[in-house]
Coordinates of C-alpha atoms and ligand atoms in Angstrom, one line a residue:
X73 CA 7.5 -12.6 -8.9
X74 CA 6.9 -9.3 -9.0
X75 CA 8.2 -9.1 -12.3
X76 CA 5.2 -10.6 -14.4
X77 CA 3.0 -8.0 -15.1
X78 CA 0.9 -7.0 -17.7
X79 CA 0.8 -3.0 -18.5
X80 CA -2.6 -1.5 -19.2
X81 CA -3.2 2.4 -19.9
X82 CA -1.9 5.2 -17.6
X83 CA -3.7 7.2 -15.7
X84 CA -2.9 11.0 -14.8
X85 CA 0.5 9.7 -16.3
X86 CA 1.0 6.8 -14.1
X87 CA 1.7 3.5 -15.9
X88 CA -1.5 1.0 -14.5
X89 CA -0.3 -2.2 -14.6
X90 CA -1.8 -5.8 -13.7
X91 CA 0.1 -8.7 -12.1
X92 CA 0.3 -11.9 -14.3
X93 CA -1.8 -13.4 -12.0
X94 CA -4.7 -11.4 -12.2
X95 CA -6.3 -13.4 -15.1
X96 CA -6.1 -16.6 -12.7
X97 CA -8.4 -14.0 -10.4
X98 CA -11.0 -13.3 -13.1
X99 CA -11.0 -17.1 -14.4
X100 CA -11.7 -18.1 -10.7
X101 CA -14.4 -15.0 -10.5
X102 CA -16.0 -16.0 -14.0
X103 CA -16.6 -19.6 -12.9
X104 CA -18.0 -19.0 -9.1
X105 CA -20.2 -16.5 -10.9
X106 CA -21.2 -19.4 -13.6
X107 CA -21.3 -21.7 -10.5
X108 CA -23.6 -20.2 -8.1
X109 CA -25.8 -18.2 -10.4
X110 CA -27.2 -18.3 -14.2
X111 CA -24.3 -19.0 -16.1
X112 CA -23.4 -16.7 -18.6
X113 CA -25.0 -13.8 -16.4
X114 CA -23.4 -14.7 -13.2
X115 CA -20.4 -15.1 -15.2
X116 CA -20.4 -11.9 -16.4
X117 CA -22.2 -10.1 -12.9
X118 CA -19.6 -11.9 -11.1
X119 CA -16.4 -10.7 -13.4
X120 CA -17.5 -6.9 -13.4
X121 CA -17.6 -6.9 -9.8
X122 CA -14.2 -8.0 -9.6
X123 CA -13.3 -5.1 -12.0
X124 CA -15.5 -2.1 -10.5
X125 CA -13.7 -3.5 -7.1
X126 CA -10.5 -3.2 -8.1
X127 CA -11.1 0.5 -9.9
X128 CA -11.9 1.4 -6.7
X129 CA -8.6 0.4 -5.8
X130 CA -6.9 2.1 -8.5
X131 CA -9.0 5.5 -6.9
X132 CA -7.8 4.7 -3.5
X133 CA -4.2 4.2 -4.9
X134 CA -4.7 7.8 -7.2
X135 CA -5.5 9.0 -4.3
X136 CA -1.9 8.5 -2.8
X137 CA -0.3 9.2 -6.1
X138 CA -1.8 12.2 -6.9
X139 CA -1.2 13.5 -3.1
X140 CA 2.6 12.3 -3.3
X141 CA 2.7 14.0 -6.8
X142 CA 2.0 17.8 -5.2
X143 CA 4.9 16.7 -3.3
X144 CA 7.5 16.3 -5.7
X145 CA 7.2 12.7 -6.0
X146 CA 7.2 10.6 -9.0
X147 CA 4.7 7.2 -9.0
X148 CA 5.9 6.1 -12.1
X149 CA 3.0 2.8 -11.6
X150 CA 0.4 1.7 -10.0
X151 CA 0.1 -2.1 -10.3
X152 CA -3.0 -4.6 -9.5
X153 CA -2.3 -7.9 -7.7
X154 CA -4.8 -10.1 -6.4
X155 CA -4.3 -9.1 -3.1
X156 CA -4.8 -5.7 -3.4
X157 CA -3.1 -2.3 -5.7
X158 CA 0.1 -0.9 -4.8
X159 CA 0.8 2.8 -6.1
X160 CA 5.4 2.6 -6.7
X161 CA 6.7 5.8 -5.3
X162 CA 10.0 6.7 -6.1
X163 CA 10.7 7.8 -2.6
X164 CA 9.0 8.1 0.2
X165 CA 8.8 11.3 1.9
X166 CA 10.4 12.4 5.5
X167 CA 8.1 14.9 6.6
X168 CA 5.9 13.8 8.6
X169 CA 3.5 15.8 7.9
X170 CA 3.9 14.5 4.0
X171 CA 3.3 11.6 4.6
X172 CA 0.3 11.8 6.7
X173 CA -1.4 13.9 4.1
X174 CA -0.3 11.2 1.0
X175 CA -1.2 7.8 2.7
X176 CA -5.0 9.4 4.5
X177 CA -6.0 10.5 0.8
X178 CA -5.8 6.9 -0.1
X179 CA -8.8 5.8 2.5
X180 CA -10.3 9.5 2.2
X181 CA -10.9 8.2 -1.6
X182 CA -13.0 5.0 -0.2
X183 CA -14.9 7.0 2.0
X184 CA -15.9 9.4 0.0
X185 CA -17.1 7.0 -2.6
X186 CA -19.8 5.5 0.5
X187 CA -20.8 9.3 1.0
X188 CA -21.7 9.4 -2.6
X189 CA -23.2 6.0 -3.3
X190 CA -25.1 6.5 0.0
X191 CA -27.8 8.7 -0.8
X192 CA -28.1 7.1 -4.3
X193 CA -28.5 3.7 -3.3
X194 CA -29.2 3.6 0.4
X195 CA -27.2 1.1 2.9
X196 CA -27.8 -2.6 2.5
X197 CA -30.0 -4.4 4.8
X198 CA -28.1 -6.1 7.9
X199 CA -25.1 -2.8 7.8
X200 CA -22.6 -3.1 9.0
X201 CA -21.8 -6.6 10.2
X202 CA -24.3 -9.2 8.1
X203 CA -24.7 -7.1 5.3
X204 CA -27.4 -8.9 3.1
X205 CA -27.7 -7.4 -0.8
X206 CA -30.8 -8.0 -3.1
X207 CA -30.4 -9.6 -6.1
X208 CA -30.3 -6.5 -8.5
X209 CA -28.2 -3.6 -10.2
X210 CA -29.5 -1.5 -6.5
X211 CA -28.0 -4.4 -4.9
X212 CA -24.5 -4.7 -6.6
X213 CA -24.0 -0.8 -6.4
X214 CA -25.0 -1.2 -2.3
X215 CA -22.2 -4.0 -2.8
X216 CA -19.7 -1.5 -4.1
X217 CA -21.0 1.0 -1.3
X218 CA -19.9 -1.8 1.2
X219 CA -17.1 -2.8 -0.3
X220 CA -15.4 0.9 -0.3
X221 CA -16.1 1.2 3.3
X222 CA -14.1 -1.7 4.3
X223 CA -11.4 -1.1 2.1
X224 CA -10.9 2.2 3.6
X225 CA -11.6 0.6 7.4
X226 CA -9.0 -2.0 6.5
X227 CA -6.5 -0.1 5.5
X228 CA -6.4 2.0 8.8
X229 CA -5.4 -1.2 10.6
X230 CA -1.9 0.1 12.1
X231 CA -0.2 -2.5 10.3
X232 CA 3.1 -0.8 8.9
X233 CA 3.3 -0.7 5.8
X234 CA -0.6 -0.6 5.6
X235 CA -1.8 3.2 5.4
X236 CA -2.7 2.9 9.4
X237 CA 0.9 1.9 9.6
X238 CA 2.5 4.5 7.8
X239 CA 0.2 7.0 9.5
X240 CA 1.4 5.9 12.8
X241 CA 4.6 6.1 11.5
X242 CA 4.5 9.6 11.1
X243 CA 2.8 10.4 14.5
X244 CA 5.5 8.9 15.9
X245 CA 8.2 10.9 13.8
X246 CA 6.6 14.1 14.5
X247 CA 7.9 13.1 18.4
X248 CA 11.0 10.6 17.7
X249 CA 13.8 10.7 15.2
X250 CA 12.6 8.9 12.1
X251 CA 14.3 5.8 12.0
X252 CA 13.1 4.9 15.8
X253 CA 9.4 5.9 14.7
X254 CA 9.7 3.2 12.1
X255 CA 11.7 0.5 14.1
X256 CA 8.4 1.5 16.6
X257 CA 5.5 1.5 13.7
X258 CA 6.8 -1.8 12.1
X259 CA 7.1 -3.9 15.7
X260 CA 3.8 -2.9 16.4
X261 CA 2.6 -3.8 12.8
X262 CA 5.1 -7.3 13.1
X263 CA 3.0 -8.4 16.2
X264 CA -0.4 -7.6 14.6
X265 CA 0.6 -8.7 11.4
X266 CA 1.5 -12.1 13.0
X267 CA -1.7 -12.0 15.1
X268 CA -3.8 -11.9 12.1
X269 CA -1.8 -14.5 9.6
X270 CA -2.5 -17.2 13.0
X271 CA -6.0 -15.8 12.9
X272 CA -6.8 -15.8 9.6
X273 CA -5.1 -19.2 9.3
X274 CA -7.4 -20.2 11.9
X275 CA -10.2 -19.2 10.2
X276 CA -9.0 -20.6 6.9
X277 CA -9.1 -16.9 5.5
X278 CA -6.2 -18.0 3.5
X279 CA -6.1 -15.0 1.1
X280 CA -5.5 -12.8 4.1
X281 CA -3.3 -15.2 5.5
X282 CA -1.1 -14.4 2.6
X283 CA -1.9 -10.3 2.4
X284 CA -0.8 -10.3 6.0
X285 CA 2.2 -12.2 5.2
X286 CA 3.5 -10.2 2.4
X287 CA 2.8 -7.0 4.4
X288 CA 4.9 -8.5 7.4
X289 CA 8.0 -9.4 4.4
X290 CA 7.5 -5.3 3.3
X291 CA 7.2 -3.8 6.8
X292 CA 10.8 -5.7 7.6
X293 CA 11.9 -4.9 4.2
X294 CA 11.4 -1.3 4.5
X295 CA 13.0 -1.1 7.5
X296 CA 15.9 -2.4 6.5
X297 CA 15.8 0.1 3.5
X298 CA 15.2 3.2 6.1
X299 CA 18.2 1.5 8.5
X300 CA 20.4 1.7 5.3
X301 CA 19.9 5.0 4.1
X302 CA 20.4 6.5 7.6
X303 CA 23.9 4.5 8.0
X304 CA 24.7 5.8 4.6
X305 CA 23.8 9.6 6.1
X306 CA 25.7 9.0 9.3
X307 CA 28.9 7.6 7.3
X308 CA 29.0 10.9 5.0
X309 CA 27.9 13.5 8.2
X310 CA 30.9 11.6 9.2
X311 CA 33.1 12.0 7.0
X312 CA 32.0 15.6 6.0
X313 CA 32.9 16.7 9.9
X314 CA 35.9 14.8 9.5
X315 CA 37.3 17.0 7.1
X316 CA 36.3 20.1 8.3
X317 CA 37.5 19.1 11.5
X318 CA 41.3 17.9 10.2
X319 CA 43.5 20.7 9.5
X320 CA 44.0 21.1 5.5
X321 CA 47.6 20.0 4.4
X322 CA 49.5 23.4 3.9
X323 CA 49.9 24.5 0.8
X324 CA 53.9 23.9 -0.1
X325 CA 53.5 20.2 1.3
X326 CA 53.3 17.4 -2.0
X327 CA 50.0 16.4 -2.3
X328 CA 48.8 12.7 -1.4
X329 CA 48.9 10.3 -3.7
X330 CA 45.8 8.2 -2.8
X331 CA 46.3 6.2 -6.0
X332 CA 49.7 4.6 -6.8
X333 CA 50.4 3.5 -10.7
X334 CA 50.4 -0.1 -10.2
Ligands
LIG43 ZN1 -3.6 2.9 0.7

């Protein structure tokens, strides 16, 4: 699924890349903004929303990359879903402290967009919980404002393996060995995450419905990945005590023959 993706331009050197089903997003935008106001203009108001939105994703997921970058790390893409941006690390890093740093600068991004659209276009009337926006450029900018805030509130939810997740994560792996603070992080985000599909459902929210359940399917996922990689460490620990500990065959003694010619 993941597979049908459209690539774009890079950025800093990271390949941007859309999923397939982007267009259906803008299709959908492009006709509620034809719908519910002017045609042709709310078309168009309505479609460059949906893009200035999701550059504001692609800042919040620079934001990682560029962090994880100063690491060592290569983010070879950063691809656009529907549901949200997701910046591809080629590993994710140990240290605690690492990660912290990498997965705050994501949401630092958001925020710091609402500190500089603040003073230029002021808060919308109704902040924060019935925001209302008036119907002009002011109004779509206070939108943005808005927008940014909640994107970086959101992803603070400790929902492994949202950024609130990860960063809970790492608290918990500056105290426990890693692979307990994830089996911790991701049961705490596998009870919310289930909490908020019901809810959402409930509220017939579906689109979060689904973000919450592909979130649950990568929290597990990554587990599984982390439970792997520290068998594969224990088994070669293992095996490297092993033969230090086993007294090496003396010298005049044939050596093994590990592979017969059959
Ligand atoms: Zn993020």
């Amino acid at each position: 699924m993941l597979g049908w993706s459209i690539n774009l331009f890079k950025v800093f050197g990271i390949q941007l890349a859309v999923h397939a089903s982007f267009v259906l997003l803008l299709l959908y935008a492009g006709l509620e903004g034809w719908q519910d106001g002017g045609e042709w203009t709310g078309m168009l108001v309505s479609v460059i929303m949906v893009v200035a939105f999701f550059i504001c994703v692609v800042l919040h997921e620079l934001g990682h990359s560029l962090t994880a970058r100063r690491y060592g790390i290569r983010v070879p893409r950063i691809l656009l879903m529907p549901i949200g941006g997701m910046a591809e690390f080629e590993r994710i890093p140990r240290q605690p402290s690492a990660e912290f740093l990498i997965t705050i600068a994501g949401p630092l991004v958001n925020f710091a967009i609402v500190l500089i659209l603040w003073p230029l276009v002021g808060l919308p009337q109704g902040f924060p919980f019935h925001p209302d926006y008036e119907d002009s450029i002011r109004g779509l900018w206070q939108m943005l404002l808005y927008w940014n805030g909640m994107m970086g509130l959101f992803n603070l939810l400790p929902v492994f393996p949202m950024d609130g997740g990860r960063i809970l994560r790492a608290a918990l792996a500056s105290r426990l060995p890693y692979l307990q603070a994830t089996w911790w992080a991701v049961m705490i985000g596998r009870v919310l995450a289930a909490g908020l599909i019901f809810l959402n459902l409930y509220r017939e929210n579906y689109m979060l419905a689904v973000l919450f359940t592909f979130i649950l399917i990568a929290g597990n996922a990554e587990y599984q990945a982390a439970l792997r990689r520290e068998q594969e460490e224990a088994y070669w620990r293992e095996m490297a005590r092993q033969a230090v500990v086993a007294p090496p065959p003396p010298l005049d003694e044939p050596p093994l023959i590990l592979h017969g010619p059959n």
